[in-house]
mmCIF file of C-alpha atoms and ligand atoms in Angstrom:
data_model
loop_
_atom_site.group_PDB
_atom_site.id
_atom_site.type_symbol
_atom_site.label_atom_id
_atom_site.label_comp_id
_atom_site.label_asym_id
_atom_site.label_seq_id
_atom_site.Cartn_x
_atom_site.Cartn_y
_atom_site.Cartn_z
ATOM 1 C CA MET A 157 -39.228 -34.892 -99.225
ATOM 2 C CA LYS A 158 -39.351 -31.963 -96.820
ATOM 3 C CA ALA A 159 -37.139 -31.026 -93.864
ATOM 4 C CA THR A 160 -38.167 -30.923 -90.224
ATOM 5 C CA ILE A 161 -36.318 -30.310 -86.940
ATOM 6 C CA ILE A 162 -36.390 -33.377 -84.678
ATOM 7 C CA GLY A 163 -34.037 -32.428 -81.833
ATOM 8 C CA THR A 164 -32.107 -29.552 -80.286
ATOM 9 C CA GLY A 165 -29.166 -29.117 -77.904
ATOM 10 C CA SER A 166 -26.966 -26.372 -76.519
ATOM 11 C CA TYR A 167 -24.019 -25.688 -74.268
ATOM 12 C CA ILE A 168 -22.922 -22.506 -72.531
ATOM 13 C CA PRO A 169 -19.667 -22.333 -70.548
ATOM 14 C CA GLU A 170 -19.769 -22.117 -66.763
ATOM 15 C CA TYR A 171 -17.880 -18.869 -66.263
ATOM 16 C CA ILE A 172 -20.192 -15.847 -65.944
ATOM 17 C CA LEU A 173 -18.677 -12.492 -66.839
ATOM 18 C CA THR A 174 -20.931 -9.876 -65.254
ATOM 19 C CA ASN A 175 -21.292 -6.218 -66.168
ATOM 20 C CA GLN A 176 -19.861 -5.532 -62.730
ATOM 21 C CA GLU A 177 -16.640 -7.407 -63.556
ATOM 22 C CA LEU A 178 -16.463 -5.691 -66.968
ATOM 23 C CA SER A 179 -16.617 -2.313 -65.238
ATOM 24 C CA THR A 180 -13.318 -3.190 -63.532
ATOM 25 C CA MET A 181 -11.751 -3.823 -66.960
ATOM 26 C CA VAL A 182 -13.013 -0.816 -68.991
ATOM 27 C CA GLU A 183 -14.735 2.456 -68.170
ATOM 28 C CA THR A 184 -18.366 1.355 -68.180
ATOM 29 C CA ASP A 185 -21.161 0.472 -65.773
ATOM 30 C CA ASP A 186 -24.058 -1.924 -65.441
ATOM 31 C CA GLU A 187 -26.686 0.730 -66.069
ATOM 32 C CA TRP A 188 -25.134 1.884 -69.375
ATOM 33 C CA ILE A 189 -24.766 -1.669 -70.666
ATOM 34 C CA VAL A 190 -28.255 -2.807 -69.629
ATOM 35 C CA THR A 191 -29.938 0.326 -70.990
ATOM 36 C CA ARG A 192 -28.170 0.226 -74.361
ATOM 37 C CA THR A 193 -28.056 -3.529 -74.927
ATOM 38 C CA GLY A 194 -30.201 -5.466 -72.434
ATOM 39 C CA ILE A 195 -27.141 -7.548 -71.512
ATOM 40 C CA SER A 196 -26.399 -8.251 -67.814
ATOM 41 C CA GLU A 197 -23.873 -11.049 -68.188
ATOM 42 C CA ARG A 198 -22.291 -13.358 -70.735
ATOM 43 C CA ARG A 199 -20.565 -16.753 -70.587
ATOM 44 C CA ILE A 200 -16.840 -17.133 -71.262
ATOM 45 C CA GLN A 201 -15.032 -20.362 -72.175
ATOM 46 C CA LYS A 202 -11.940 -20.106 -69.968
ATOM 47 C CA SER A 203 -10.276 -23.207 -71.403
ATOM 48 C CA GLY A 204 -10.968 -25.693 -74.168
ATOM 49 C CA ASP A 205 -11.808 -25.452 -77.831
ATOM 50 C CA VAL A 206 -14.741 -24.155 -79.855
ATOM 51 C CA ALA A 207 -15.183 -27.766 -80.990
ATOM 52 C CA ASP A 208 -15.563 -28.916 -77.349
ATOM 53 C CA MET A 209 -18.615 -26.667 -76.932
ATOM 54 C CA ALA A 210 -19.886 -27.842 -80.328
ATOM 55 C CA VAL A 211 -19.576 -31.534 -79.428
ATOM 56 C CA ASN A 212 -21.362 -30.972 -76.128
ATOM 57 C CA ALA A 213 -24.306 -29.278 -77.871
ATOM 58 C CA ALA A 214 -24.307 -31.860 -80.687
ATOM 59 C CA LEU A 215 -24.547 -34.834 -78.314
ATOM 60 C CA LYS A 216 -27.486 -33.206 -76.543
ATOM 61 C CA ALA A 217 -29.248 -32.602 -79.872
ATOM 62 C CA LEU A 218 -28.718 -36.233 -80.921
ATOM 63 C CA ASP A 219 -30.068 -37.384 -77.573
ATOM 64 C CA ASN A 220 -33.069 -35.062 -77.853
ATOM 65 C CA ALA A 221 -33.746 -36.368 -81.373
ATOM 66 C CA GLY A 222 -33.440 -39.943 -80.114
ATOM 67 C CA ILE A 223 -31.003 -41.011 -82.842
ATOM 68 C CA ASN A 224 -27.471 -42.424 -82.950
ATOM 69 C CA SER A 225 -24.570 -40.447 -84.347
ATOM 70 C CA GLU A 226 -24.017 -43.154 -87.033
ATOM 71 C CA ASP A 227 -27.410 -42.209 -88.510
ATOM 72 C CA ILE A 228 -26.223 -38.702 -89.405
ATOM 73 C CA ASP A 229 -25.242 -38.362 -93.065
ATOM 74 C CA LEU A 230 -24.279 -34.668 -93.071
ATOM 75 C CA ILE A 231 -22.779 -32.366 -90.423
ATOM 76 C CA ILE A 232 -22.812 -28.632 -91.047
ATOM 77 C CA ALA A 233 -20.933 -26.531 -88.503
ATOM 78 C CA ALA A 234 -21.435 -22.762 -88.482
ATOM 79 C CA THR A 235 -18.662 -20.795 -86.831
ATOM 80 C CA SER A 236 -16.576 -17.686 -87.352
ATOM 81 C CA THR A 237 -14.152 -18.687 -84.616
ATOM 82 C CA PRO A 238 -12.900 -22.174 -85.609
ATOM 83 C CA ASP A 239 -9.995 -23.703 -83.694
ATOM 84 C CA TYR A 240 -8.217 -24.727 -86.889
ATOM 85 C CA LEU A 241 -8.035 -23.450 -90.445
ATOM 86 C CA PHE A 242 -8.217 -27.160 -91.197
ATOM 87 C CA PRO A 243 -9.569 -29.652 -90.433
ATOM 88 C CA ASN A 244 -12.924 -27.950 -90.329
ATOM 89 C CA CYS A 245 -14.930 -27.833 -87.098
ATOM 90 C CA SER A 246 -17.523 -30.263 -88.477
ATOM 91 C CA SER A 247 -14.840 -32.959 -88.973
ATOM 92 C CA ILE A 248 -13.800 -32.577 -85.330
ATOM 93 C CA ILE A 249 -17.463 -32.897 -84.349
ATOM 94 C CA GLN A 250 -17.645 -36.057 -86.481
ATOM 95 C CA LYS A 251 -14.589 -37.515 -84.723
ATOM 96 C CA ASN A 252 -15.850 -36.757 -81.222
ATOM 97 C CA THR A 253 -19.468 -37.781 -81.711
ATOM 98 C CA GLY A 254 -18.750 -40.955 -83.702
ATOM 99 C CA ALA A 255 -20.817 -39.765 -86.668
ATOM 100 C CA ILE A 256 -18.774 -42.039 -88.925
ATOM 101 C CA ASN A 257 -21.158 -41.919 -91.885
ATOM 102 C CA ALA A 258 -21.363 -38.144 -92.185
ATOM 103 C CA VAL A 259 -20.014 -35.757 -94.792
ATOM 104 C CA CYS A 260 -18.767 -32.593 -93.067
ATOM 105 C CA PHE A 261 -18.427 -28.956 -94.020
ATOM 106 C CA ASP A 262 -18.435 -25.598 -92.252
ATOM 107 C CA ILE A 263 -20.296 -22.397 -92.979
ATOM 108 C CA SER A 264 -18.875 -19.003 -92.116
ATOM 109 C CA ALA A 265 -21.685 -16.449 -92.050
ATOM 110 C CA ALA A 266 -21.188 -14.790 -88.653
ATOM 111 C CA CYS A 267 -24.472 -14.180 -86.824
ATOM 112 C CA SER A 268 -26.512 -15.515 -89.762
ATOM 113 C CA GLY A 269 -24.673 -18.852 -89.549
ATOM 114 C CA PHE A 270 -27.519 -20.891 -88.070
ATOM 115 C CA ILE A 271 -30.077 -19.654 -90.623
ATOM 116 C CA MET A 272 -27.629 -20.277 -93.494
ATOM 117 C CA ALA A 273 -26.828 -23.790 -92.193
ATOM 118 C CA LEU A 274 -30.484 -24.648 -91.699
ATOM 119 C CA SER A 275 -31.317 -23.443 -95.206
ATOM 120 C CA ALA A 276 -28.484 -25.590 -96.626
ATOM 121 C CA ALA A 277 -29.835 -28.605 -94.711
ATOM 122 C CA LYS A 278 -33.319 -27.918 -96.093
ATOM 123 C CA ALA A 279 -31.988 -27.728 -99.664
ATOM 124 C CA TYR A 280 -29.920 -30.925 -99.407
ATOM 125 C CA ILE A 281 -32.803 -32.840 -97.844
ATOM 126 C CA GLU A 282 -35.354 -31.579 -100.375
ATOM 127 C CA ALA A 283 -32.959 -32.514 -103.196
ATOM 128 C CA GLY A 284 -32.905 -36.042 -101.789
ATOM 129 C CA MET A 285 -29.161 -35.999 -101.164
ATOM 130 C CA TYR A 286 -29.125 -36.454 -97.373
ATOM 131 C CA LYS A 287 -31.697 -37.624 -94.833
ATOM 132 C CA LYS A 288 -30.397 -36.701 -91.395
ATOM 133 C CA VAL A 289 -28.401 -33.524 -90.929
ATOM 134 C CA LEU A 290 -26.697 -32.365 -87.746
ATOM 135 C CA ILE A 291 -26.271 -28.596 -87.541
ATOM 136 C CA VAL A 292 -23.890 -27.262 -84.917
ATOM 137 C CA CYS A 293 -23.130 -23.586 -84.302
ATOM 138 C CA SER A 294 -20.308 -22.826 -81.907
ATOM 139 C CA GLU A 295 -18.512 -19.578 -81.147
ATOM 140 C CA LYS A 296 -15.747 -18.413 -78.869
ATOM 141 C CA MET A 297 -16.275 -14.690 -79.336
ATOM 142 C CA SER A 298 -14.102 -13.993 -76.282
ATOM 143 C CA GLY A 299 -11.082 -15.085 -78.364
ATOM 144 C CA ILE A 300 -11.562 -12.263 -80.894
ATOM 145 C CA THR A 301 -12.737 -9.582 -78.459
ATOM 146 C CA ASP A 302 -10.664 -6.483 -77.747
ATOM 147 C CA TRP A 303 -11.003 -6.355 -73.958
ATOM 148 C CA LYS A 304 -9.885 -2.720 -73.976
ATOM 149 C CA ASP A 305 -12.656 -1.583 -76.360
ATOM 150 C CA ARG A 306 -15.729 -0.777 -74.244
ATOM 151 C CA SER A 307 -17.956 -0.360 -77.284
ATOM 152 C CA THR A 308 -17.578 -4.027 -78.296
ATOM 153 C CA CYS A 309 -16.317 -6.054 -75.299
ATOM 154 C CA ILE A 310 -19.634 -5.633 -73.498
ATOM 155 C CA LEU A 311 -21.591 -7.328 -76.286
ATOM 156 C CA PHE A 312 -20.269 -10.809 -76.959
ATOM 157 C CA GLY A 313 -20.288 -14.221 -75.273
ATOM 158 C CA ASP A 314 -19.327 -17.846 -75.937
ATOM 159 C CA GLY A 315 -21.575 -20.873 -76.494
ATOM 160 C CA ALA A 316 -22.910 -23.515 -78.848
ATOM 161 C CA GLY A 317 -26.286 -24.625 -80.160
ATOM 162 C CA ALA A 318 -27.258 -27.588 -82.312
ATOM 163 C CA CYS A 319 -30.193 -29.253 -83.978
ATOM 164 C CA VAL A 320 -30.977 -32.366 -85.993
ATOM 165 C CA VAL A 321 -32.953 -31.940 -89.211
ATOM 166 C CA GLU A 322 -34.593 -34.942 -90.825
ATOM 167 C CA SER A 323 -36.199 -35.765 -94.134
ATOM 168 C CA SER A 324 -39.950 -35.929 -93.530
ATOM 169 C CA GLU A 325 -43.307 -35.740 -95.254
ATOM 170 C CA GLN A 326 -44.110 -32.811 -93.017
ATOM 171 C CA GLU A 327 -42.768 -29.435 -94.148
ATOM 172 C CA GLY A 328 -41.132 -28.300 -90.904
ATOM 173 C CA VAL A 329 -38.759 -25.800 -92.485
ATOM 174 C CA LYS A 330 -41.266 -23.906 -94.593
ATOM 175 C CA SER A 331 -39.774 -20.832 -96.242
ATOM 176 C CA VAL A 332 -36.418 -19.111 -96.200
ATOM 177 C CA ASP A 333 -35.239 -15.660 -97.199
ATOM 178 C CA LEU A 334 -31.484 -14.969 -97.358
ATOM 179 C CA HIS A 335 -29.559 -11.805 -98.245
ATOM 180 C CA ASN A 336 -26.056 -10.416 -98.449
ATOM 181 C CA GLU A 337 -24.531 -6.999 -98.845
ATOM 182 C CA GLY A 338 -20.762 -7.464 -99.012
ATOM 183 C CA MET A 339 -20.396 -3.825 -100.078
ATOM 184 C CA LEU A 340 -21.198 -2.807 -96.479
ATOM 185 C CA GLY A 341 -18.907 -5.431 -94.939
ATOM 186 C CA GLU A 342 -16.519 -2.990 -93.280
ATOM 187 C CA VAL A 343 -19.024 -2.016 -90.569
ATOM 188 C CA LEU A 344 -18.353 -5.266 -88.663
ATOM 189 C CA THR A 345 -15.094 -7.124 -89.172
ATOM 190 C CA ALA A 346 -12.562 -9.395 -87.485
ATOM 191 C CA LYS A 347 -9.431 -9.901 -89.577
ATOM 192 C CA ARG A 348 -7.360 -13.047 -89.060
ATOM 193 C CA ASN A 349 -5.378 -12.753 -85.784
ATOM 194 C CA GLU A 350 -7.099 -9.466 -85.011
ATOM 195 C CA ASN A 351 -10.101 -8.491 -82.888
ATOM 196 C CA ILE A 352 -13.640 -7.351 -83.652
ATOM 197 C CA VAL A 353 -13.979 -3.853 -85.104
ATOM 198 C CA MET A 354 -17.501 -2.484 -85.326
ATOM 199 C CA ASN A 355 -19.469 0.607 -86.250
ATOM 200 C CA GLY A 356 -22.304 -0.095 -83.801
ATOM 201 C CA GLN A 357 -24.727 2.516 -85.057
ATOM 202 C CA GLU A 358 -24.479 1.340 -88.666
ATOM 203 C CA VAL A 359 -25.027 -2.278 -87.618
ATOM 204 C CA PHE A 360 -28.036 -1.207 -85.576
ATOM 205 C CA LYS A 361 -29.596 0.713 -88.506
ATOM 206 C CA PHE A 362 -28.980 -2.176 -90.900
ATOM 207 C CA ALA A 363 -30.608 -4.752 -88.622
ATOM 208 C CA VAL A 364 -33.773 -2.818 -87.817
ATOM 209 C CA LYS A 365 -34.325 -1.979 -91.493
ATOM 210 C CA LYS A 366 -33.503 -5.273 -93.217
ATOM 211 C CA VAL A 367 -34.799 -7.905 -90.788
ATOM 212 C CA PRO A 368 -38.468 -6.755 -90.813
ATOM 213 C CA GLN A 369 -38.408 -6.651 -94.638
ATOM 214 C CA SER A 370 -37.032 -10.177 -94.764
ATOM 215 C CA ILE A 371 -39.582 -11.464 -92.246
ATOM 216 C CA LEU A 372 -42.422 -10.113 -94.385
ATOM 217 C CA GLN A 373 -40.977 -11.890 -97.444
ATOM 218 C CA THR A 374 -40.635 -15.171 -95.562
ATOM 219 C CA LEU A 375 -44.199 -14.886 -94.257
ATOM 220 C CA GLU A 376 -45.556 -14.211 -97.728
ATOM 221 C CA ALA A 377 -43.705 -17.218 -99.178
ATOM 222 C CA ALA A 378 -45.128 -19.445 -96.423
ATOM 223 C CA ASN A 379 -48.615 -17.962 -96.835
ATOM 224 C CA LEU A 380 -48.576 -16.739 -93.223
ATOM 225 C CA THR A 381 -49.158 -13.406 -91.486
ATOM 226 C CA THR A 382 -47.286 -11.859 -88.550
ATOM 227 C CA GLU A 383 -50.178 -12.921 -86.278
ATOM 228 C CA ASP A 384 -49.874 -16.567 -87.362
ATOM 229 C CA ILE A 385 -46.390 -16.786 -85.819
ATOM 230 C CA ASP A 386 -46.371 -18.138 -82.240
ATOM 231 C CA TRP A 387 -42.701 -17.469 -81.486
ATOM 232 C CA TYR A 388 -40.175 -15.027 -82.921
ATOM 233 C CA LEU A 389 -36.623 -16.230 -82.303
ATOM 234 C CA PHE A 390 -34.364 -13.304 -83.163
ATOM 235 C CA HIS A 391 -30.583 -13.293 -83.205
ATOM 236 C CA GLN A 392 -29.653 -12.217 -79.687
ATOM 237 C CA ALA A 393 -27.474 -9.209 -80.495
ATOM 238 C CA ASN A 394 -29.123 -6.484 -78.520
ATOM 239 C CA ALA A 395 -32.507 -6.103 -76.802
ATOM 240 C CA ARG A 396 -33.014 -2.654 -78.359
ATOM 241 C CA ILE A 397 -32.594 -4.048 -81.895
ATOM 242 C CA THR A 398 -35.123 -6.779 -81.126
ATOM 243 C CA ALA A 399 -37.583 -4.307 -79.594
ATOM 244 C CA THR A 400 -37.335 -2.014 -82.616
ATOM 245 C CA ILE A 401 -37.933 -4.878 -85.062
ATOM 246 C CA ALA A 402 -40.894 -6.076 -82.971
ATOM 247 C CA LYS A 403 -42.387 -2.577 -82.900
ATOM 248 C CA ARG A 404 -42.080 -2.235 -86.673
ATOM 249 C CA LEU A 405 -43.890 -5.549 -87.171
ATOM 250 C CA LYS A 406 -46.353 -4.924 -84.298
ATOM 251 C CA VAL A 407 -45.352 -8.189 -82.607
ATOM 252 C CA PRO A 408 -46.135 -8.429 -78.843
ATOM 253 C CA ASP A 409 -43.270 -9.056 -76.374
ATOM 254 C CA GLU A 410 -44.854 -12.346 -75.190
ATOM 255 C CA LYS A 411 -44.018 -13.898 -78.551
ATOM 256 C CA ILE A 412 -40.337 -12.968 -78.337
ATOM 257 C CA PRO A 413 -38.263 -15.199 -76.036
ATOM 258 C CA MET A 414 -34.903 -13.626 -75.162
ATOM 259 C CA ASN A 415 -31.665 -14.750 -73.529
ATOM 260 C CA VAL A 416 -29.345 -11.899 -74.513
ATOM 261 C CA ASP A 417 -29.446 -10.714 -70.883
ATOM 262 C CA LYS A 418 -27.651 -13.907 -69.774
ATOM 263 C CA CYS A 419 -25.679 -14.945 -72.881
ATOM 264 C CA GLY A 420 -24.808 -11.752 -74.746
ATOM 265 C CA ASN A 421 -24.258 -12.087 -78.484
ATOM 266 C CA THR A 422 -22.970 -15.590 -79.286
ATOM 267 C CA SER A 423 -22.998 -14.937 -83.061
ATOM 268 C CA ALA A 424 -23.916 -18.046 -85.100
ATOM 269 C CA ALA A 425 -24.838 -19.955 -81.934
ATOM 270 C CA SER A 426 -27.367 -17.453 -80.625
ATOM 271 C CA VAL A 427 -30.611 -18.521 -82.360
ATOM 272 C CA ALA A 428 -29.672 -22.204 -81.965
ATOM 273 C CA ILE A 429 -29.130 -21.797 -78.209
ATOM 274 C CA LEU A 430 -32.408 -19.897 -77.865
ATOM 275 C CA LEU A 431 -34.288 -22.554 -79.857
ATOM 276 C CA ASP A 432 -32.953 -25.261 -77.549
ATOM 277 C CA GLU A 433 -33.901 -23.236 -74.461
ATOM 278 C CA VAL A 434 -37.519 -22.766 -75.522
ATOM 279 C CA ASN A 435 -37.728 -26.397 -76.633
ATOM 280 C CA ARG A 436 -36.424 -27.704 -73.311
ATOM 281 C CA LYS A 437 -38.691 -25.399 -71.334
ATOM 282 C CA GLY A 438 -41.626 -27.092 -73.111
ATOM 283 C CA MET A 439 -42.763 -23.821 -74.665
ATOM 284 C CA LEU A 440 -43.100 -25.247 -78.186
ATOM 285 C CA LYS A 441 -46.213 -27.235 -79.105
ATOM 286 C CA LYS A 442 -46.574 -29.419 -82.168
ATOM 287 C CA GLY A 443 -47.863 -27.220 -84.968
ATOM 288 C CA ASP A 444 -46.506 -23.976 -83.492
ATOM 289 C CA LYS A 445 -45.196 -21.546 -86.097
ATOM 290 C CA LEU A 446 -41.748 -20.084 -85.477
ATOM 291 C CA MET A 447 -39.940 -17.225 -87.198
ATOM 292 C CA LEU A 448 -36.143 -17.405 -86.961
ATOM 293 C CA ALA A 449 -34.007 -14.376 -87.830
ATOM 294 C CA GLY A 450 -30.236 -13.951 -88.089
ATOM 295 C CA PHE A 451 -28.217 -10.882 -89.091
ATOM 296 C CA GLY A 452 -24.655 -9.707 -88.825
ATOM 297 C CA SER A 453 -21.242 -9.383 -90.395
ATOM 298 C CA GLY A 454 -21.015 -9.761 -94.144
ATOM 299 C CA LEU A 455 -23.381 -8.052 -94.066
ATOM 300 C CA THR A 456 -25.581 -11.137 -94.043
ATOM 301 C CA TRP A 457 -29.150 -11.632 -92.955
ATOM 302 C CA GLY A 458 -31.836 -14.233 -93.265
ATOM 303 C CA THR A 459 -35.163 -15.366 -91.879
ATOM 304 C CA MET A 460 -36.969 -18.668 -91.835
ATOM 305 C CA ALA A 461 -40.504 -19.876 -91.051
ATOM 306 C CA ILE A 462 -40.724 -23.185 -89.177
ATOM 307 C CA GLU A 463 -43.631 -25.394 -88.211
ATOM 308 C CA TRP A 464 -42.693 -27.260 -85.051
ATOM 309 C CA GLY A 465 -43.119 -30.981 -85.475
ATOM 310 C CA ILE A 466 -41.645 -32.675 -82.407
HETATM 311 N N1 COA B 1833 -19.920 2.169 -71.409
HETATM 312 C C1 COA B 1833 -20.067 3.476 -71.274
HETATM 313 N N2 COA B 1833 -20.024 4.332 -72.319
HETATM 314 C C2 COA B 1833 -19.830 3.804 -73.534
HETATM 315 C C3 COA B 1833 -19.674 2.428 -73.747
HETATM 316 C C4 COA B 1833 -19.720 1.610 -72.609
HETATM 317 N N3 COA B 1833 -19.586 0.277 -72.704
HETATM 318 N N4 COA B 1833 -19.504 2.207 -75.064
HETATM 319 C C5 COA B 1833 -19.544 3.381 -75.680
HETATM 320 N N5 COA B 1833 -19.737 4.370 -74.750
HETATM 321 C C6 COA B 1833 -19.865 5.800 -74.965
HETATM 322 C C7 COA B 1833 -19.219 6.270 -76.233
HETATM 323 O O1 COA B 1833 -17.828 6.484 -76.075
HETATM 324 C C8 COA B 1833 -19.966 7.558 -76.493
HETATM 325 O O2 COA B 1833 -19.422 8.550 -75.670
HETATM 326 P P1 COA B 1833 -19.312 10.076 -76.198
HETATM 327 O O3 COA B 1833 -20.737 10.502 -76.439
HETATM 328 O O4 COA B 1833 -18.645 10.769 -75.052
HETATM 329 O O5 COA B 1833 -18.510 10.013 -77.448
HETATM 330 C C9 COA B 1833 -21.370 7.257 -75.980
HETATM 331 O O6 COA B 1833 -21.233 6.129 -75.097
HETATM 332 C C10 COA B 1833 -22.355 6.914 -77.066
HETATM 333 O O7 COA B 1833 -21.734 5.967 -77.939
HETATM 334 P P2 COA B 1833 -22.499 5.358 -79.169
HETATM 335 O O8 COA B 1833 -21.570 4.458 -79.923
HETATM 336 O O9 COA B 1833 -23.170 6.466 -79.912
HETATM 337 O O10 COA B 1833 -23.601 4.498 -78.399
HETATM 338 P P3 COA B 1833 -24.839 3.766 -78.986
HETATM 339 O O11 COA B 1833 -26.075 4.316 -78.412
HETATM 340 O O12 COA B 1833 -24.786 3.644 -80.496
HETATM 341 O O13 COA B 1833 -24.665 2.319 -78.375
HETATM 342 C C11 COA B 1833 -24.016 0.128 -79.093
HETATM 343 C C12 COA B 1833 -23.540 1.530 -78.745
HETATM 344 C C13 COA B 1833 -22.817 -0.700 -79.533
HETATM 345 C C14 COA B 1833 -24.631 -0.489 -77.859
HETATM 346 C C15 COA B 1833 -25.094 0.223 -80.221
HETATM 347 O O14 COA B 1833 -24.605 0.991 -81.296
HETATM 348 C C16 COA B 1833 -25.491 -1.112 -80.730
HETATM 349 O O15 COA B 1833 -26.093 -1.892 -80.024
HETATM 350 N N6 COA B 1833 -25.212 -1.423 -82.019
HETATM 351 C C17 COA B 1833 -25.464 -2.744 -82.561
HETATM 352 C C18 COA B 1833 -24.272 -3.610 -82.277
HETATM 353 C C19 COA B 1833 -24.507 -5.063 -82.509
HETATM 354 O O16 COA B 1833 -25.499 -5.594 -82.094
HETATM 355 N N7 COA B 1833 -23.558 -5.713 -83.189
HETATM 356 C C20 COA B 1833 -23.600 -7.097 -83.494
HETATM 357 C C21 COA B 1833 -24.607 -7.371 -84.525
HETATM 358 S S1 COA B 1833 -24.529 -9.011 -85.067
#
């Protein structure tokens, strides 16, 4: 059997932290932030847990897929900001969605979390082990942000995205390319009980070099070209990173939906939130080809070619 996405959901908190408000907290201004990152505002979860955002997104994905929570046999949560060391976030999602028949585990792969989780779902489904997998990515980046560090506090936001992947005769999740370079891990870290520490320029250079290479490998494995792809859904870290990758691959802007301006970088949740947005806007047609790309701390990165089947 093959794996295909049958539903999506997302949740972003109500509170909007604007560049204007940030400029009262650190020495910065709207123009600097927008020019360097493309971010105008981000959402902040003022109260509640990471799992609350996750459950909200998960219920919407189940609804969009038109299935009951009891039908789910595996929940994979991707988060770097779990509420508890244990139980894992996926078990809390199980409890609060009533997915009583699911096995639950979490993936920690920072901003590549959604791609890693989706690739795990694909592998389990293709191995015949599970049939309906709920993937939920939820992050409270505001909880590990140093609000006195202007080079990082402008970048991140909170939110959750989810999708349901089902065993199908159609090959929805076509090819996957995953990588890791732990040797370079120190360029983006958050130690337990400490905040994010980042060498922004090194992260930038890594992303614009490695992601295009990975996309070309994923395309080749799926027997597709850059032109065959209808939508490129990049990790929403920074509009300049995305623009540089697009330029290197000669991909037109119209094929690159963005929400970094409104959401900032929501780490593992970012591609999942974006996927739900474009799905709900009705932008995706059956048979459309999507390229998903995640990259971040680890260093981790991965890309995935999808054929939309809903
Ligand atoms: N407002 C105003 N000035 C700022 C600032 C801010 N928010 N943050 C940094 N600066 C200043 C610096 O102090 C520095 O000043 P100096 O020249 O007097 O020393 C100057 O701006 C340039 O800093 P630099 O770090 O070289 O800027 P940059 O062009 O590399 O942009 C990032 C910084 C973080 C926007 C950029 O490196 C980036 O986007 N990196 C990728 C980060 C990322 O996406 N991480 C997550 C990946 S998953």
